[in-house]
Each structure stands twice: as C-alpha cells, then as structure tokens.
mmCIF file of C-alpha atoms and ligand atoms in Angstrom:
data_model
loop_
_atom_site.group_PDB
_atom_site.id
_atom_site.type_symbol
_atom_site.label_atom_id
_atom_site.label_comp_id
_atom_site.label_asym_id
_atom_site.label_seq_id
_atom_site.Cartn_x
_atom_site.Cartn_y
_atom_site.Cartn_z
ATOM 1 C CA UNK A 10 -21.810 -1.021 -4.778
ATOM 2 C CA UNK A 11 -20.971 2.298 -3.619
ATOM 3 C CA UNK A 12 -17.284 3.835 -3.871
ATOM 4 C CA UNK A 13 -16.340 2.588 0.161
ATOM 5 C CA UNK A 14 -17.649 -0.839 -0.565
ATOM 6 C CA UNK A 15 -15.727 -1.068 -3.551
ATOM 7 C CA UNK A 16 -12.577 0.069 -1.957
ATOM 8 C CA UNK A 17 -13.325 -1.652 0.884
ATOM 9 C CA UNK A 18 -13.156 -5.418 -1.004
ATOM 10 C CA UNK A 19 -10.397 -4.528 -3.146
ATOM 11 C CA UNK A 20 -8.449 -3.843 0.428
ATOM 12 C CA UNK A 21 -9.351 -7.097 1.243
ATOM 13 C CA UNK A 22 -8.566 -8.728 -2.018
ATOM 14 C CA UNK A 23 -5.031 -6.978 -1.717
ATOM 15 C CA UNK A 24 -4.512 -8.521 1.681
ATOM 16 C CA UNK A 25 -5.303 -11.713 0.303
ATOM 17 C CA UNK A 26 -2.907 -11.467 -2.325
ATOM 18 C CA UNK A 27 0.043 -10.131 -0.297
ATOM 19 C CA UNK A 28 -0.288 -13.269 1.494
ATOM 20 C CA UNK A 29 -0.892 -15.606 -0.634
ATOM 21 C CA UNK A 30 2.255 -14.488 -2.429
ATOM 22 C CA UNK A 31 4.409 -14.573 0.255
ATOM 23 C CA UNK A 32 5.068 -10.611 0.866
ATOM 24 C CA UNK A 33 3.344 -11.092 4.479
ATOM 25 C CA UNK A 34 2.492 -13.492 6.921
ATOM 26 C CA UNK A 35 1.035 -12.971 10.168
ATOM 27 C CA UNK A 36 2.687 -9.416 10.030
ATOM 28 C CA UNK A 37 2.607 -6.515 7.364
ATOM 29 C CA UNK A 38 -0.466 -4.913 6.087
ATOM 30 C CA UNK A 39 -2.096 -2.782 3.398
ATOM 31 C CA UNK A 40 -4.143 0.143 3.174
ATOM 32 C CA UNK A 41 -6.319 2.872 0.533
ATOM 33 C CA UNK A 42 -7.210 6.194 0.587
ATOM 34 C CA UNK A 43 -10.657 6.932 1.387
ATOM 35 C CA UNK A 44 -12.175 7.254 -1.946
ATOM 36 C CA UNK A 45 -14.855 9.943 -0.212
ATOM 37 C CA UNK A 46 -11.982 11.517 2.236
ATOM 38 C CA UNK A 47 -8.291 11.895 1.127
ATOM 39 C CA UNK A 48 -7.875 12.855 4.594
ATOM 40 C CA UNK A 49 -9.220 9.336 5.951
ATOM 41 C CA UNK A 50 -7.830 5.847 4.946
ATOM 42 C CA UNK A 51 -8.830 2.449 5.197
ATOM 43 C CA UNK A 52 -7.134 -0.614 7.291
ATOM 44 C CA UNK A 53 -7.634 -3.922 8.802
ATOM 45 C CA UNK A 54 -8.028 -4.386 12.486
ATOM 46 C CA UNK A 55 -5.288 -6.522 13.764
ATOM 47 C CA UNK A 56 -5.425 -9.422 12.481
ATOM 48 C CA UNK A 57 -3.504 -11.562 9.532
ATOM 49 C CA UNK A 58 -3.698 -10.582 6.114
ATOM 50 C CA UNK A 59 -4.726 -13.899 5.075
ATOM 51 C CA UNK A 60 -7.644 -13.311 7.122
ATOM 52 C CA UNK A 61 -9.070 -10.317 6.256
ATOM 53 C CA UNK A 62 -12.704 -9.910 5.680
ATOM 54 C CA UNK A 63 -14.772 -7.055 4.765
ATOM 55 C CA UNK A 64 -16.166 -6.170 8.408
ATOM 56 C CA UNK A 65 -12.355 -5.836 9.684
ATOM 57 C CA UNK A 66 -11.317 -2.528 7.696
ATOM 58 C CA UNK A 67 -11.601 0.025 9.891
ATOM 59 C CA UNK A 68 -11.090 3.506 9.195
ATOM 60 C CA UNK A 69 -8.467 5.921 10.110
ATOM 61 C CA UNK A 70 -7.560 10.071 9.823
ATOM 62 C CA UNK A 71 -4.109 10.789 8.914
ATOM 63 C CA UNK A 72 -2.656 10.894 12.591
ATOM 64 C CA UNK A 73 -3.754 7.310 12.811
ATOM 65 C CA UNK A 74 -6.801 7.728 15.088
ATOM 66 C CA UNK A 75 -9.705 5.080 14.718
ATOM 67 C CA UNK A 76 -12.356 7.301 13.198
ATOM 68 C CA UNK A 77 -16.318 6.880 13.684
ATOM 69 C CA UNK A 78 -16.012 5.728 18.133
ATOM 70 C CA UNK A 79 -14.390 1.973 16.873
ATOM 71 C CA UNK A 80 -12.653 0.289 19.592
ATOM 72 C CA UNK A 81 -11.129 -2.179 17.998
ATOM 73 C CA UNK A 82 -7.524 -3.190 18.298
ATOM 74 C CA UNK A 83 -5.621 -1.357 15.227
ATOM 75 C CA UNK A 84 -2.093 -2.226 14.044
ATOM 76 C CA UNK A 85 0.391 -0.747 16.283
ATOM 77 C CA UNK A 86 2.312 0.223 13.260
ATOM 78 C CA UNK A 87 -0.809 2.398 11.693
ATOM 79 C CA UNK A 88 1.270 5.138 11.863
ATOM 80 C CA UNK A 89 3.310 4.138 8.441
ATOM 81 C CA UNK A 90 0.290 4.651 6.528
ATOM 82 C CA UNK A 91 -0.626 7.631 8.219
ATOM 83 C CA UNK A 92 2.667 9.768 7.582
ATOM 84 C CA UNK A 93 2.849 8.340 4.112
ATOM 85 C CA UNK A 94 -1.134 9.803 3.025
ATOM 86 C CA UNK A 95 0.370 12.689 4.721
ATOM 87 C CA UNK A 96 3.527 13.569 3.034
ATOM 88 C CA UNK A 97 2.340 12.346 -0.438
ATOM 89 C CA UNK A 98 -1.126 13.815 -1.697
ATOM 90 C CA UNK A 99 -0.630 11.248 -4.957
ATOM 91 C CA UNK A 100 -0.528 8.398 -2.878
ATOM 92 C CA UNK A 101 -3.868 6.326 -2.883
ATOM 93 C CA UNK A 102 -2.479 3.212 -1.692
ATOM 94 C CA UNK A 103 0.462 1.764 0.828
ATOM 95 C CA UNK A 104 2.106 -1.632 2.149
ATOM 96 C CA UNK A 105 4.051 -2.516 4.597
ATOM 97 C CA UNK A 106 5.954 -5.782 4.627
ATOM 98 C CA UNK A 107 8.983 -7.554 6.224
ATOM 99 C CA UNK A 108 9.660 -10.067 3.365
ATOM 100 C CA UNK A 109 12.752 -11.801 3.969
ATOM 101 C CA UNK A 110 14.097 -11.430 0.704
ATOM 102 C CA UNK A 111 14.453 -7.514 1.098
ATOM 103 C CA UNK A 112 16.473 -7.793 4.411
ATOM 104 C CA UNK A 113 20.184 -8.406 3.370
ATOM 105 C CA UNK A 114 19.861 -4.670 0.994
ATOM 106 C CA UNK A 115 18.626 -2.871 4.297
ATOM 107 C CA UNK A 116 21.487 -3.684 6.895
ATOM 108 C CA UNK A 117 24.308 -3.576 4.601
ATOM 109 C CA UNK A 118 25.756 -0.710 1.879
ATOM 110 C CA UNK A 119 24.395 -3.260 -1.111
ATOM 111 C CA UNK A 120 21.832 -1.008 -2.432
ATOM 112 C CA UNK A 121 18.266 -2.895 -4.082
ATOM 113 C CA UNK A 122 18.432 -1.791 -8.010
ATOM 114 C CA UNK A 123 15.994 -3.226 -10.139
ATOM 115 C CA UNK A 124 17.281 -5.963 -12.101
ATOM 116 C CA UNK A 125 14.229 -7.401 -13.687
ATOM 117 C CA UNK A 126 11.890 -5.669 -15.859
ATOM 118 C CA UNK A 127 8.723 -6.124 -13.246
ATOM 119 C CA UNK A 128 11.152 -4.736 -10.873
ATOM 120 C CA UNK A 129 11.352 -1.326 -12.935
ATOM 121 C CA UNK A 130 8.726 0.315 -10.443
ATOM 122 C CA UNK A 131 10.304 0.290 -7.463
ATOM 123 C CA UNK A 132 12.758 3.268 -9.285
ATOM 124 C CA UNK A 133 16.207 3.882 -9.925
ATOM 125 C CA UNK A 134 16.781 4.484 -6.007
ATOM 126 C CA UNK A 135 15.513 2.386 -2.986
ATOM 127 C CA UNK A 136 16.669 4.229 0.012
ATOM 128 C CA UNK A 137 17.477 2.778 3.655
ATOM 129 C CA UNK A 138 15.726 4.321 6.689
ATOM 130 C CA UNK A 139 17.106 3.493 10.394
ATOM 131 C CA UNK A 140 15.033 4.207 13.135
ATOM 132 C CA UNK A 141 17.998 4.165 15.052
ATOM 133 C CA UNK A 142 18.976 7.286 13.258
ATOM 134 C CA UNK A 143 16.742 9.904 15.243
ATOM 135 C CA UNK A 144 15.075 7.444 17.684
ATOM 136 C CA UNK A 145 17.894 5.671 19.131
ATOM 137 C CA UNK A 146 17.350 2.384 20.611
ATOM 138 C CA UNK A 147 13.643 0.868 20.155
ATOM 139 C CA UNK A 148 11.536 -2.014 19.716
ATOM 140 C CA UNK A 149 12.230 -1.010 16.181
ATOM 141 C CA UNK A 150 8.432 -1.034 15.440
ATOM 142 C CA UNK A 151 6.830 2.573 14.525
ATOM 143 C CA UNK A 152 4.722 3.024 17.110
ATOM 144 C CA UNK A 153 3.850 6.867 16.555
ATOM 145 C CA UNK A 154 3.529 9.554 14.332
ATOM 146 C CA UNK A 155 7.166 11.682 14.280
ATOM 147 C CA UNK A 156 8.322 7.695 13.503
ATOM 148 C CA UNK A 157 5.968 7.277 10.635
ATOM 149 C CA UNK A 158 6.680 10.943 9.221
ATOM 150 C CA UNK A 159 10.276 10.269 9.788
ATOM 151 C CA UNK A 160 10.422 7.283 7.401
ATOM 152 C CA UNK A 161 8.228 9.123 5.275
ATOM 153 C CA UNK A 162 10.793 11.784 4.923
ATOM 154 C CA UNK A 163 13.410 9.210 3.860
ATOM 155 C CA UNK A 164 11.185 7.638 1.352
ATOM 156 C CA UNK A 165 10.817 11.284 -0.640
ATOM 157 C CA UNK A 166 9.419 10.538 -3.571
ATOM 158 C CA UNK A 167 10.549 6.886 -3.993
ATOM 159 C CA UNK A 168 7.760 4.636 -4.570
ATOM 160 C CA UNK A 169 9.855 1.686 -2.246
ATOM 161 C CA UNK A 170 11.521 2.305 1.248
ATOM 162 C CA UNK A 171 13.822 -0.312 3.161
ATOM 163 C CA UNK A 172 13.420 -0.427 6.579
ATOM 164 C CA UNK A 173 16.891 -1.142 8.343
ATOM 165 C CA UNK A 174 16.537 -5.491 10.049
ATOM 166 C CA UNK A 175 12.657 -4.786 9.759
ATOM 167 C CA UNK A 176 11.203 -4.919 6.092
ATOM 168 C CA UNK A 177 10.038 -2.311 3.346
ATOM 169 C CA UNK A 178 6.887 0.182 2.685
ATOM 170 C CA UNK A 179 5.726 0.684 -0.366
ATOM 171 C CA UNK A 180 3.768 3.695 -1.696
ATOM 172 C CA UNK A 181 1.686 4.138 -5.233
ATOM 173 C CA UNK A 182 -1.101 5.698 -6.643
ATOM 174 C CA UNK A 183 -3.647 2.419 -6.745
ATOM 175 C CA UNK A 184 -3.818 -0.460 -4.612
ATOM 176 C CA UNK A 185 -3.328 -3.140 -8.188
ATOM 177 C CA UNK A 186 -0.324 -0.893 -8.230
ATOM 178 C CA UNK A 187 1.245 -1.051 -4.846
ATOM 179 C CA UNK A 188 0.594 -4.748 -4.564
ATOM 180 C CA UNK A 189 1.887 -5.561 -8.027
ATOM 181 C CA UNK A 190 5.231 -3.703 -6.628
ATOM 182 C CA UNK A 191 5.290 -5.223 -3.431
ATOM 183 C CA UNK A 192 4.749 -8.509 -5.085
ATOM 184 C CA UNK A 193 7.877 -7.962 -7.287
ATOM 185 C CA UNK A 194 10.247 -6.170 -5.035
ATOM 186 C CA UNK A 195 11.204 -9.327 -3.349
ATOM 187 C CA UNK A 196 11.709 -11.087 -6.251
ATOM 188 C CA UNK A 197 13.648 -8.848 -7.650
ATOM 189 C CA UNK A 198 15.696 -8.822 -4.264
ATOM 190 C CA UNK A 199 16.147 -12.445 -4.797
ATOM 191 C CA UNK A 200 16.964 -12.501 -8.251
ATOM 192 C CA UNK A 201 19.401 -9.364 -7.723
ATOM 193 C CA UNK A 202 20.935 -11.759 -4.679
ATOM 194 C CA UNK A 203 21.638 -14.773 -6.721
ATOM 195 C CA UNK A 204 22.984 -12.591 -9.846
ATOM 196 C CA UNK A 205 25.635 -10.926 -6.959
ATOM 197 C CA UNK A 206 26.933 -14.197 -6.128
ATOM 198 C CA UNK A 207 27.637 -14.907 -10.074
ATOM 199 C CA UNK A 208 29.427 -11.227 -10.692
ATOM 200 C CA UNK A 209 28.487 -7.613 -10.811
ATOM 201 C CA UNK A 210 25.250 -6.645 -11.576
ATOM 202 C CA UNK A 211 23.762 -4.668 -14.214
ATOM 203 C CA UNK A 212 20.362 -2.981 -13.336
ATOM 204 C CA UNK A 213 17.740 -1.621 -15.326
ATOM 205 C CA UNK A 214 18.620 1.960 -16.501
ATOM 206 C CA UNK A 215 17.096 5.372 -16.057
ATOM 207 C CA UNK A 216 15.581 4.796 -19.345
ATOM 208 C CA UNK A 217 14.847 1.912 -19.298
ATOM 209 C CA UNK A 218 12.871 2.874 -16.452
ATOM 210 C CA UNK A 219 11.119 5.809 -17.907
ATOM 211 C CA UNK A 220 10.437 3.640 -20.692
ATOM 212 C CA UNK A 221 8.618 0.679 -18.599
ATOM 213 C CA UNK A 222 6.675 3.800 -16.334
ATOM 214 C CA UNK A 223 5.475 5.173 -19.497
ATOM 215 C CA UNK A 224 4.098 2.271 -20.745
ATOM 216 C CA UNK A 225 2.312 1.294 -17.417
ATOM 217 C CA UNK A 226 -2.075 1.851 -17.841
ATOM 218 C CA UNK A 227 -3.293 1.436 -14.092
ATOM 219 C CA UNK A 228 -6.769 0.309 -16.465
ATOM 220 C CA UNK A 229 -5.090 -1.588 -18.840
ATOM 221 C CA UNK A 230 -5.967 -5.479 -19.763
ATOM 222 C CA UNK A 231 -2.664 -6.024 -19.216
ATOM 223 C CA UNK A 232 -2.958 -4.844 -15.321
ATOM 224 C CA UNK A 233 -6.171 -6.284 -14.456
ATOM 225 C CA UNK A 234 -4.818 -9.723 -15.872
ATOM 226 C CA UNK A 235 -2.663 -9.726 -13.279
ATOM 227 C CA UNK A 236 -5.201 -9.230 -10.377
ATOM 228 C CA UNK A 237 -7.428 -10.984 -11.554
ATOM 229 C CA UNK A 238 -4.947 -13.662 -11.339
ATOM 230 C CA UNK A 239 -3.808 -12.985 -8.338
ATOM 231 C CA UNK A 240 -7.415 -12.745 -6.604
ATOM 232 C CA UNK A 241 -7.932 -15.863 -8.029
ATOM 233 C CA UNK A 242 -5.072 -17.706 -6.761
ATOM 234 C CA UNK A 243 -5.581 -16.147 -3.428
ATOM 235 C CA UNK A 244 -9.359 -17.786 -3.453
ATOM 236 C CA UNK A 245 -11.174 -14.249 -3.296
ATOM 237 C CA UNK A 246 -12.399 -14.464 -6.906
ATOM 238 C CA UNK A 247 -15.662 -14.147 -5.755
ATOM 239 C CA UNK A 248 -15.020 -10.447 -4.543
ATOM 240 C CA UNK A 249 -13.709 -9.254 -7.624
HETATM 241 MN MN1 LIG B 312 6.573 -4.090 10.692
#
C-alpha cells in the first residue's frame, strides 16, 4: 500500500467513525493532509460520511480547488479545511461537525471547558467564531476562502473552534487524533451541560492539561486501541 492509499482508507475509516459515533450525520466531514503534498489535502465528494468509500476522496490544493480535472460535486464548505492547512503548517488532519451537543456553548457567553479527562485536548480555551462578525448576514455556511481563513484566524492555535448556531472544527496533527477529539468534545459538552444544571463547574486545569498532552503517544497501544475500536464498531474493520 503506498502512502495515498494508506491515507486514503484511514480518511474513510475516520468518516465512518464520526458517524457511527454520532459527531455527523448527513452533514460534517473530515479531511488529511496529503502525505506526498502538504500543499494538497484529501476529501470526500459530497456525500454522507457514513457512506464514504475509497473512490469518493477527492483531492484538493489549499484554496479548495478540485485538483487532477475531477468534476465531481465537492462540499460547499471545502473551504474550512482549506484555510485551516493554510494557517497551520502542523496540522495534518481536520473535522468539521455540527453536533448538537456543542450548540448551546456557541450562541451564548457559557464558554466549553473541558470537564472530563478525554476532554483535556480540546485545550484550556474553545473560542466562538460568528460569521456574522465580518460577513454580515449569510446562509451561515462557508462558502469561500476569506470565510474559511476568517474562522481560521479565530481558531489561532486552539485545537477546537465553535461555530456560532452552526457546529465546531476541529484541527490536530493526525487523523486518530482529530477524530478521537471530535469524538469527545461533545461529550464533554454534554457532560459539562448536565454538571451546570447541578452547580458551578470545575474544569480540568492548565496542568492538568499539560499533564494529559504530555502523556498523549499518537503510536501508542493505548491510541490505536481506541481506533481500532472504533473502526470496528463502525463495520470498516476490514480496512484497517
Ligand atoms: Mn457545516
């Protein structure tokens, strides 16, 4: 297997997680880096996450342009990715997701902490982005590239974004790694949610956070368990 075709059904084994576990349904997607091309990255055509298959990742350069003459219909929200690969050269992978659990902490001033250990890579800060900020009034979708590089700005060097009524993006530096954190982020939204409702809340602290990032092998056992797991549960053992 050469380094594409590896990267190319571990992108679909991500998708088929991220469903599977609720992050996304018919909407939200994931993407890699072009192991060959860190100015290139790799996406589905439009179509579910559930349903990904390897013949549906389509390549991309980092203004969101279909690379290679392919005409097929990409996500109209490409540009996310794009910006992100952009703005952060560490980045290798990215998701996008509108899981419901994440929604209340984007269009209020109750800021996501993590609250749960497996919530300790999202970071001490989650920040907000509104389109409505610089674009005024839109479909709320981000449809181009000064939109994508826009939210990238506001995500810095966070590894999680909010997107104000829309969802979250979340950025790391392997694709075990971004969908282990976009696995957790809602449930640490949840948890956080139910804990508010009981009193105030005590999150994780900075070193506490330190302490879990330190700790964290992207090679480990202790990582792959979890994909394997995942991959497994998501019925795509077979492309492991
Ligand atoms: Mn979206």
């Amino acid at each position: 297997m050469t380094d594409l075709e590896r990267a190319r059904a571990d992108l679909v084994i991500a998708n088929r997680i991220l469903a599977h576990e609720n992050v996304v349904d018919a909407y939200g997607h994931v993407s890699v880096r072009d192991p060959r091309d860190a100015k290139r990255f790799l996406l589905a055509r439009s179509v579910s996450p559930e349903m990904v298959v390897p013949p549906d990742i389509m390549e991309f350069d980092l203004e969101g342009n279909a690379l290679g003459g392919d005409a097929r219909q990409p996500y109209l929200e490409r540009f996310i990715h794009a910006a992100i690969y952009e703005a952060r050269p560490e980045v290798l992978a990215v998701v996008h997701a509108h899981a419901e659990e994440v929604l209340p902490f984007g269009i209020t001033g109750a800021p996501l902490r993590p609250v749960i250990h497996s919530g300790s890579f999202m970071g001490e800060q989650v920040p907000v982005w509104d389109i409505r900020d610089k674009f005024g009034d839109t479909n709320m979708l981000v449809t181009n590239l000064p939109q994508g590089r826009d939210l990238a700005t506001r995500l810095g060097g966070n590894n999680v974004a909010l997107m104000r009524g829309h969802g979250f993006v979340a950025a790391a530096r392997s694709l075990i790694e971004v969908v282990r954190m976009s696995v957790y982020v809602p449930r640490n939204a949840r948890v956080q949610m139910a804990a508010m409702q009981l009193g105030a809340v005590k999150p994780l602290s900075r070193g506490e956070i330190a302490a879990r990032n330190a700790g964290y092998k992207p090679q480990s056992p202790e990582t792959w368990r979890a994909w394997e797991y995942w991959a497994t549960r998501a019925g795509c053992k077979e492309l492991l």
